[in-house]
Amino acid sequence: MGWDWHKFRKDTAFATRNLVWYTLIMSVVTEMVSAMVSALTKTGGSSESLISEVTGTAASAGMIAGVLIGVFCLFKIDGTKAEKIDIFQKSKRKMTAGAFSRFCIYMIMAQMVFSLIAAAAELILNQLGLSMDTLTELASVGSDMGIMMMIYAGFVGPVVEELVFRGFLMRRFEKYGKGFAVIVSAVLFGVMHGNPLQIVFGTLVGLILGYIAIEYSIKWSIILHIANNFILGDVIGGLFGLLPDDVEGIAFTVFLGIGFVIGFVLLIIRRKEWISWLKENAAPGSYYLNALTTPSAVIFIGYNLLNGLMLLTLIFMEPFL
């Protein structure tokens, strides 16, 4: 694989610069639509629960409009100012029921890692008289936030995120190695979540989805992303929510634990396959550093980490509010 420093910087700068534009457009549209919906459905004198429901609906509507307009603008730019990239290209590998089931198990493993990190952070903060409840609630969107949020988190969000991160970004990075493309797009995907609890989880999920998209098809990464958010997050999470409060948490943890053990065994059994893939598709370490330190990448990472820092500030300020 030849190293063309100028071409590499130009390609990575183009991709991350337009990711920044996507984020900016999405954020502005989200805020504008949320404000408009809130104004149109103003409920003066209404109950607190109704006001909360309207606010949630407005926020969800804003997020749906934001990502849809953002991704439209992203691919409009991509189609007019850059070399053509087929984000829907198919691999010779065929997805089987067994392979898809394994990837579902790996997603459960990532969820278990998220739960362990959240539990450890909560334990540490509790010693300081603080709690991670705010971050956990923000990381656990689902059916309790209304039908609009379910539509966003379960369907619209996954499709758009796959088009942006496994389509626009990963396919542009692919010429510098599959491993490089999967890892860098996964890191940016994780950082995009902003919420400190979700950065590691998002990166792990991004690695799984990136591998699927590059080795099978983005169609399958979209399907798995929807399955993770809607089925695992909303449907299965909702079913456990029907259990008594003192049983729900334990039962869900056992479910994740069983999935984690099965996934770990599968990784051990297939370790030679994974090691071989990593060796075959590895890129020089300088690729990763240079891709993530372009000015636009630094802006994107800094913006999202700043959002995460603001959330952490809320945790430490909560006792005084």
Short mmCIF file of C-alpha atoms in Angstrom, two decimals:
data_model
loop_
_atom_site.label_atom_id
_atom_site.label_comp_id
_atom_site.label_asym_id
_atom_site.label_seq_id
_atom_site.Cartn_x
_atom_site.Cartn_y
_atom_site.Cartn_z
CA MET A 1 0.00 0.00 0.00
CA GLY A 2 1.72 3.22 -1.15
CA TRP A 3 1.88 6.27 1.06
CA ASP A 4 0.85 9.51 -0.64
CA TRP A 5 0.86 12.01 2.20
CA HIS A 6 -0.81 14.83 0.27
CA LYS A 7 -3.59 12.61 -1.13
CA PHE A 8 -4.19 10.99 2.25
CA ARG A 9 -4.55 14.31 4.06
CA LYS A 10 -6.77 15.66 1.31
CA ASP A 11 -9.09 12.63 1.42
CA THR A 12 -9.37 12.47 5.21
CA ALA A 13 -9.78 16.24 5.49
CA PHE A 14 -12.59 16.18 2.92
CA ALA A 15 -14.42 13.39 4.76
CA THR A 16 -14.09 14.86 8.26
CA ARG A 17 -14.79 18.42 7.06
CA ASN A 18 -18.11 17.34 5.61
CA LEU A 19 -18.83 15.37 8.77
CA VAL A 20 -18.51 18.68 10.63
CA TRP A 21 -20.91 20.32 8.17
CA TYR A 22 -23.36 17.44 8.63
CA THR A 23 -23.18 17.87 12.42
CA LEU A 24 -23.69 21.63 12.18
CA ILE A 25 -26.67 21.36 9.81
CA MET A 26 -28.22 18.57 11.87
CA SER A 27 -27.83 20.51 15.13
CA VAL A 28 -29.25 23.78 13.75
CA VAL A 29 -32.23 22.09 12.07
CA THR A 30 -32.92 20.02 15.19
CA GLU A 31 -33.07 23.11 17.40
CA MET A 32 -35.16 25.08 14.90
CA VAL A 33 -37.74 22.33 14.34
CA SER A 34 -37.92 21.54 18.07
CA ALA A 35 -38.61 25.21 18.84
CA MET A 36 -41.23 25.43 16.08
CA VAL A 37 -43.06 22.29 17.22
CA SER A 38 -42.98 23.47 20.84
CA ALA A 39 -44.42 26.85 19.82
CA LEU A 40 -47.17 25.30 17.69
CA THR A 41 -48.20 22.94 20.47
CA LYS A 42 -47.93 25.41 23.33
CA THR A 43 -49.90 24.17 26.32
CA GLY A 44 -50.22 27.05 28.75
CA GLY A 45 -51.70 26.01 32.06
CA SER A 46 -51.53 22.32 31.18
CA SER A 47 -50.32 19.62 33.51
CA GLU A 48 -46.60 18.98 33.97
CA SER A 49 -46.89 15.52 32.38
CA LEU A 50 -48.54 16.93 29.24
CA ILE A 51 -45.93 19.67 28.93
CA SER A 52 -43.20 17.04 29.30
CA GLU A 53 -44.82 14.90 26.59
CA VAL A 54 -45.08 17.84 24.19
CA THR A 55 -41.46 18.81 24.87
CA GLY A 56 -40.34 15.23 24.20
CA THR A 57 -42.32 15.09 20.96
CA ALA A 58 -40.85 18.40 19.83
CA ALA A 59 -37.31 17.23 20.57
CA SER A 60 -37.88 13.94 18.72
CA ALA A 61 -39.40 15.70 15.70
CA GLY A 62 -36.42 18.04 15.65
CA MET A 63 -33.95 15.16 15.74
CA ILE A 64 -35.72 13.33 12.89
CA ALA A 65 -35.79 16.46 10.73
CA GLY A 66 -32.21 17.30 11.67
CA VAL A 67 -30.63 13.99 10.66
CA LEU A 68 -32.70 13.69 7.47
CA ILE A 69 -31.84 17.17 6.22
CA GLY A 70 -28.25 16.75 7.42
CA VAL A 71 -27.69 13.49 5.52
CA PHE A 72 -29.38 14.92 2.41
CA CYS A 73 -26.97 17.87 2.42
CA LEU A 74 -24.01 15.58 3.11
CA PHE A 75 -24.63 13.41 0.07
CA LYS A 76 -25.53 16.44 -2.04
CA ILE A 77 -22.05 17.79 -1.33
CA ASP A 78 -20.54 14.34 -1.85
CA GLY A 79 -22.22 13.97 -5.22
CA THR A 80 -20.99 17.27 -6.60
CA LYS A 81 -17.52 17.81 -5.16
CA ALA A 82 -15.84 14.43 -4.88
CA GLU A 83 -15.02 11.22 -6.66
CA LYS A 84 -17.94 8.84 -6.85
CA ILE A 85 -18.17 6.25 -4.08
CA ASP A 86 -20.66 3.38 -4.15
CA ILE A 87 -21.72 3.05 -0.54
CA PHE A 88 -24.08 0.18 -1.36
CA GLN A 89 -21.46 -2.02 -3.00
CA LYS A 90 -21.79 -5.68 -2.09
CA SER A 91 -19.09 -8.11 -1.03
CA LYS A 92 -18.72 -11.62 -2.35
CA ARG A 93 -19.44 -12.86 1.17
CA LYS A 94 -23.02 -13.84 1.84
CA MET A 95 -24.69 -13.18 5.16
CA THR A 96 -26.01 -16.36 6.75
CA ALA A 97 -28.40 -16.84 9.66
CA GLY A 98 -25.52 -18.17 11.76
CA ALA A 99 -23.27 -15.19 11.01
CA PHE A 100 -26.06 -12.68 11.70
CA SER A 101 -26.83 -14.42 15.01
CA ARG A 102 -23.17 -14.17 16.02
CA PHE A 103 -23.12 -10.45 15.29
CA CYS A 104 -26.29 -10.01 17.38
CA ILE A 105 -24.49 -11.73 20.25
CA TYR A 106 -21.50 -9.41 19.82
CA MET A 107 -23.88 -6.44 20.09
CA ILE A 108 -25.15 -7.84 23.38
CA MET A 109 -21.52 -8.13 24.51
CA ALA A 110 -21.02 -4.43 23.75
CA GLN A 111 -24.18 -3.63 25.73
CA MET A 112 -22.80 -5.61 28.68
CA VAL A 113 -19.53 -3.65 28.52
CA PHE A 114 -21.60 -0.44 28.56
CA SER A 115 -23.54 -1.70 31.60
CA LEU A 116 -20.34 -2.60 33.46
CA ILE A 117 -18.79 0.81 32.76
CA ALA A 118 -21.99 2.54 33.88
CA ALA A 119 -22.13 0.45 37.07
CA ALA A 120 -18.47 1.13 37.90
CA ALA A 121 -18.88 4.87 37.28
CA GLU A 122 -22.05 4.94 39.40
CA LEU A 123 -20.27 3.14 42.26
CA ILE A 124 -17.40 5.65 42.22
CA LEU A 125 -19.69 8.68 42.02
CA ASN A 126 -21.92 7.36 44.81
CA GLN A 127 -18.91 7.58 47.12
CA LEU A 128 -18.88 11.31 46.35
CA GLY A 129 -22.60 11.69 46.88
CA LEU A 130 -23.23 11.95 43.14
CA SER A 131 -25.08 9.83 40.57
CA MET A 132 -24.86 8.87 36.87
CA ASP A 133 -28.66 8.79 36.53
CA THR A 134 -28.73 11.78 34.17
CA LEU A 135 -26.25 10.21 31.74
CA THR A 136 -27.89 6.80 31.98
CA GLU A 137 -31.31 8.24 31.16
CA LEU A 138 -29.89 10.13 28.17
CA ALA A 139 -28.18 6.95 26.96
CA SER A 140 -31.33 4.84 27.29
CA VAL A 141 -33.88 6.34 24.93
CA GLY A 142 -36.80 4.04 24.37
CA SER A 143 -40.50 3.47 24.54
CA ASP A 144 -40.91 5.55 27.70
CA MET A 145 -40.02 8.64 25.62
CA GLY A 146 -42.90 8.30 23.19
CA ILE A 147 -43.60 7.01 19.72
CA MET A 148 -41.61 9.77 17.98
CA MET A 149 -38.46 8.92 19.91
CA MET A 150 -38.99 5.22 19.17
CA ILE A 151 -39.19 6.06 15.47
CA TYR A 152 -36.01 8.11 15.68
CA ALA A 153 -33.94 5.79 17.89
CA GLY A 154 -35.26 2.56 16.40
CA PHE A 155 -35.37 3.34 12.69
CA VAL A 156 -34.45 6.81 11.38
CA GLY A 157 -31.33 7.22 13.52
CA PRO A 158 -29.79 3.83 12.65
CA VAL A 159 -30.37 4.25 8.91
CA VAL A 160 -28.90 7.77 8.81
CA GLU A 161 -25.95 6.88 11.05
CA GLU A 162 -25.07 3.93 8.82
CA LEU A 163 -25.25 6.10 5.70
CA VAL A 164 -23.00 8.71 7.30
CA PHE A 165 -20.44 6.59 9.16
CA ARG A 166 -20.37 3.27 7.30
CA GLY A 167 -21.30 4.83 3.96
CA PHE A 168 -19.87 8.30 3.47
CA LEU A 169 -16.93 8.04 5.90
CA MET A 170 -15.87 4.40 5.85
CA ARG A 171 -16.05 3.95 2.09
CA ARG A 172 -13.90 7.05 1.61
CA PHE A 173 -11.31 5.67 4.02
CA GLU A 174 -11.40 2.15 2.55
CA LYS A 175 -8.70 2.85 -0.07
CA TYR A 176 -6.22 3.10 2.83
CA GLY A 177 -7.14 -0.31 4.20
CA LYS A 178 -10.23 -2.02 5.52
CA GLY A 179 -8.91 -2.05 9.07
CA PHE A 180 -8.15 1.66 8.95
CA ALA A 181 -11.59 2.45 7.50
CA VAL A 182 -13.45 0.39 10.10
CA ILE A 183 -11.48 1.65 13.11
CA VAL A 184 -11.43 5.38 12.28
CA SER A 185 -15.12 5.46 11.35
CA ALA A 186 -15.91 3.55 14.57
CA VAL A 187 -13.94 6.01 16.73
CA LEU A 188 -15.70 8.99 15.13
CA PHE A 189 -19.04 7.20 15.55
CA GLY A 190 -18.32 6.64 19.24
CA VAL A 191 -17.22 10.25 19.78
CA MET A 192 -20.35 11.48 17.98
CA HIS A 193 -22.50 10.24 20.87
CA GLY A 194 -20.89 12.82 23.18
CA ASN A 195 -22.32 11.16 26.29
CA PRO A 196 -19.23 9.79 28.14
CA LEU A 197 -21.06 6.54 28.87
CA GLN A 198 -21.77 5.96 25.20
CA ILE A 199 -18.39 6.79 23.65
CA VAL A 200 -16.82 3.40 24.43
CA PHE A 201 -20.09 1.58 23.67
CA GLY A 202 -20.54 3.48 20.41
CA THR A 203 -16.98 2.69 19.33
CA LEU A 204 -17.41 -1.03 20.03
CA VAL A 205 -20.72 -1.09 18.15
CA GLY A 206 -19.08 0.90 15.35
CA LEU A 207 -16.38 -1.75 14.99
CA ILE A 208 -18.99 -4.49 14.64
CA LEU A 209 -21.15 -2.54 12.19
CA GLY A 210 -18.13 -1.40 10.21
CA TYR A 211 -16.89 -4.96 9.79
CA ILE A 212 -20.32 -6.08 8.60
CA ALA A 213 -20.68 -3.18 6.15
CA ILE A 214 -17.24 -3.67 4.63
CA GLU A 215 -17.28 -7.47 4.51
CA TYR A 216 -20.95 -7.99 3.63
CA SER A 217 -22.99 -4.89 2.80
CA ILE A 218 -24.19 -1.67 4.40
CA LYS A 219 -27.67 -3.17 4.07
CA TRP A 220 -26.76 -5.69 6.77
CA SER A 221 -25.19 -3.12 9.06
CA ILE A 222 -28.40 -1.07 8.80
CA ILE A 223 -30.51 -4.13 9.66
CA LEU A 224 -28.31 -5.03 12.64
CA HIS A 225 -28.26 -1.42 13.86
CA ILE A 226 -32.06 -1.33 13.79
CA ALA A 227 -32.21 -4.72 15.52
CA ASN A 228 -29.90 -3.45 18.26
CA ASN A 229 -31.77 -0.19 18.87
CA PHE A 230 -35.35 -1.32 18.34
CA ILE A 231 -35.44 -5.00 19.27
CA LEU A 232 -32.76 -5.12 21.98
CA GLY A 233 -33.28 -1.58 23.22
CA ASP A 234 -37.04 -1.07 22.93
CA VAL A 235 -38.78 -4.43 22.56
CA ILE A 236 -36.66 -6.65 24.81
CA GLY A 237 -35.96 -3.77 27.19
CA GLY A 238 -39.70 -3.08 27.34
CA LEU A 239 -40.48 -6.72 28.11
CA PHE A 240 -38.06 -6.70 31.03
CA GLY A 241 -39.71 -3.46 32.11
CA LEU A 242 -42.93 -5.40 32.73
CA LEU A 243 -41.22 -7.24 35.58
CA PRO A 244 -41.35 -5.93 39.17
CA ASP A 245 -38.80 -3.18 39.82
CA ASP A 246 -36.76 -5.32 42.21
CA VAL A 247 -36.44 -8.07 39.58
CA GLU A 248 -36.12 -6.08 36.34
CA GLY A 249 -32.51 -4.94 36.75
CA ILE A 250 -31.26 -8.35 37.87
CA ALA A 251 -33.09 -10.20 35.08
CA PHE A 252 -31.78 -7.87 32.37
CA THR A 253 -28.24 -8.11 33.73
CA VAL A 254 -28.46 -11.92 33.69
CA PHE A 255 -29.70 -11.75 30.08
CA LEU A 256 -26.75 -9.56 29.08
CA GLY A 257 -24.37 -11.73 31.08
CA ILE A 258 -25.45 -14.89 29.27
CA GLY A 259 -25.04 -13.10 25.93
CA PHE A 260 -21.60 -11.88 26.98
CA VAL A 261 -20.41 -15.37 27.93
CA ILE A 262 -21.70 -16.87 24.67
CA GLY A 263 -20.08 -14.06 22.69
CA PHE A 264 -16.78 -14.46 24.51
CA VAL A 265 -16.74 -18.18 23.74
CA LEU A 266 -17.50 -17.44 20.07
CA LEU A 267 -14.61 -14.96 19.93
CA ILE A 268 -12.25 -17.55 21.38
CA ILE A 269 -13.41 -20.20 18.93
CA ARG A 270 -13.03 -17.84 15.96
CA ARG A 271 -9.93 -16.01 17.21
CA LYS A 272 -7.72 -17.19 14.32
CA GLU A 273 -10.19 -15.75 11.82
CA TRP A 274 -10.22 -12.36 13.58
CA ILE A 275 -6.43 -12.24 14.03
CA SER A 276 -5.94 -13.14 10.37
CA TRP A 277 -8.36 -10.40 9.26
CA LEU A 278 -6.63 -7.79 11.42
CA LYS A 279 -3.18 -8.72 10.09
CA GLU A 280 -4.37 -8.76 6.50
CA ASN A 281 -6.15 -5.40 6.75
CA ALA A 282 -3.91 -3.52 9.16
CA ALA A 283 -2.68 -0.01 8.34
CA PRO A 284 0.41 1.82 9.67
CA GLY A 285 -0.19 3.49 13.02
CA SER A 286 0.57 6.90 11.52
CA TYR A 287 -2.56 6.57 9.36
CA TYR A 288 -4.83 6.67 12.41
CA LEU A 289 -3.04 9.56 14.10
CA ASN A 290 -2.96 11.70 10.98
CA ALA A 291 -6.61 11.01 10.11
CA LEU A 292 -7.80 11.99 13.58
CA THR A 293 -5.66 15.14 13.80
CA THR A 294 -6.79 16.95 10.67
CA PRO A 295 -8.26 20.34 11.69
CA SER A 296 -11.81 19.24 10.85
CA ALA A 297 -11.43 15.97 12.78
CA VAL A 298 -10.14 17.91 15.80
CA ILE A 299 -13.13 20.27 15.56
CA PHE A 300 -15.58 17.35 15.36
CA ILE A 301 -13.97 15.46 18.25
CA GLY A 302 -13.59 18.61 20.35
CA TYR A 303 -17.21 19.67 19.82
CA ASN A 304 -18.60 16.30 20.88
CA LEU A 305 -16.23 15.92 23.83
CA LEU A 306 -17.24 19.41 24.95
CA ASN A 307 -20.86 18.26 24.95
CA GLY A 308 -19.80 15.29 27.07
CA LEU A 309 -17.95 17.60 29.45
CA MET A 310 -21.09 19.70 29.84
CA LEU A 311 -23.03 16.56 30.78
CA LEU A 312 -20.39 15.66 33.36
CA THR A 313 -20.64 19.20 34.72
CA LEU A 314 -24.38 18.66 35.20
CA ILE A 315 -23.61 15.61 37.35
CA PHE A 316 -21.26 17.53 39.63
CA MET A 317 -23.54 20.57 39.80
CA GLU A 318 -26.77 18.61 40.39
CA PRO A 319 -26.46 18.57 44.22
CA PHE A 320 -26.30 22.38 44.19
CA LEU A 321 -29.24 22.96 41.81
#
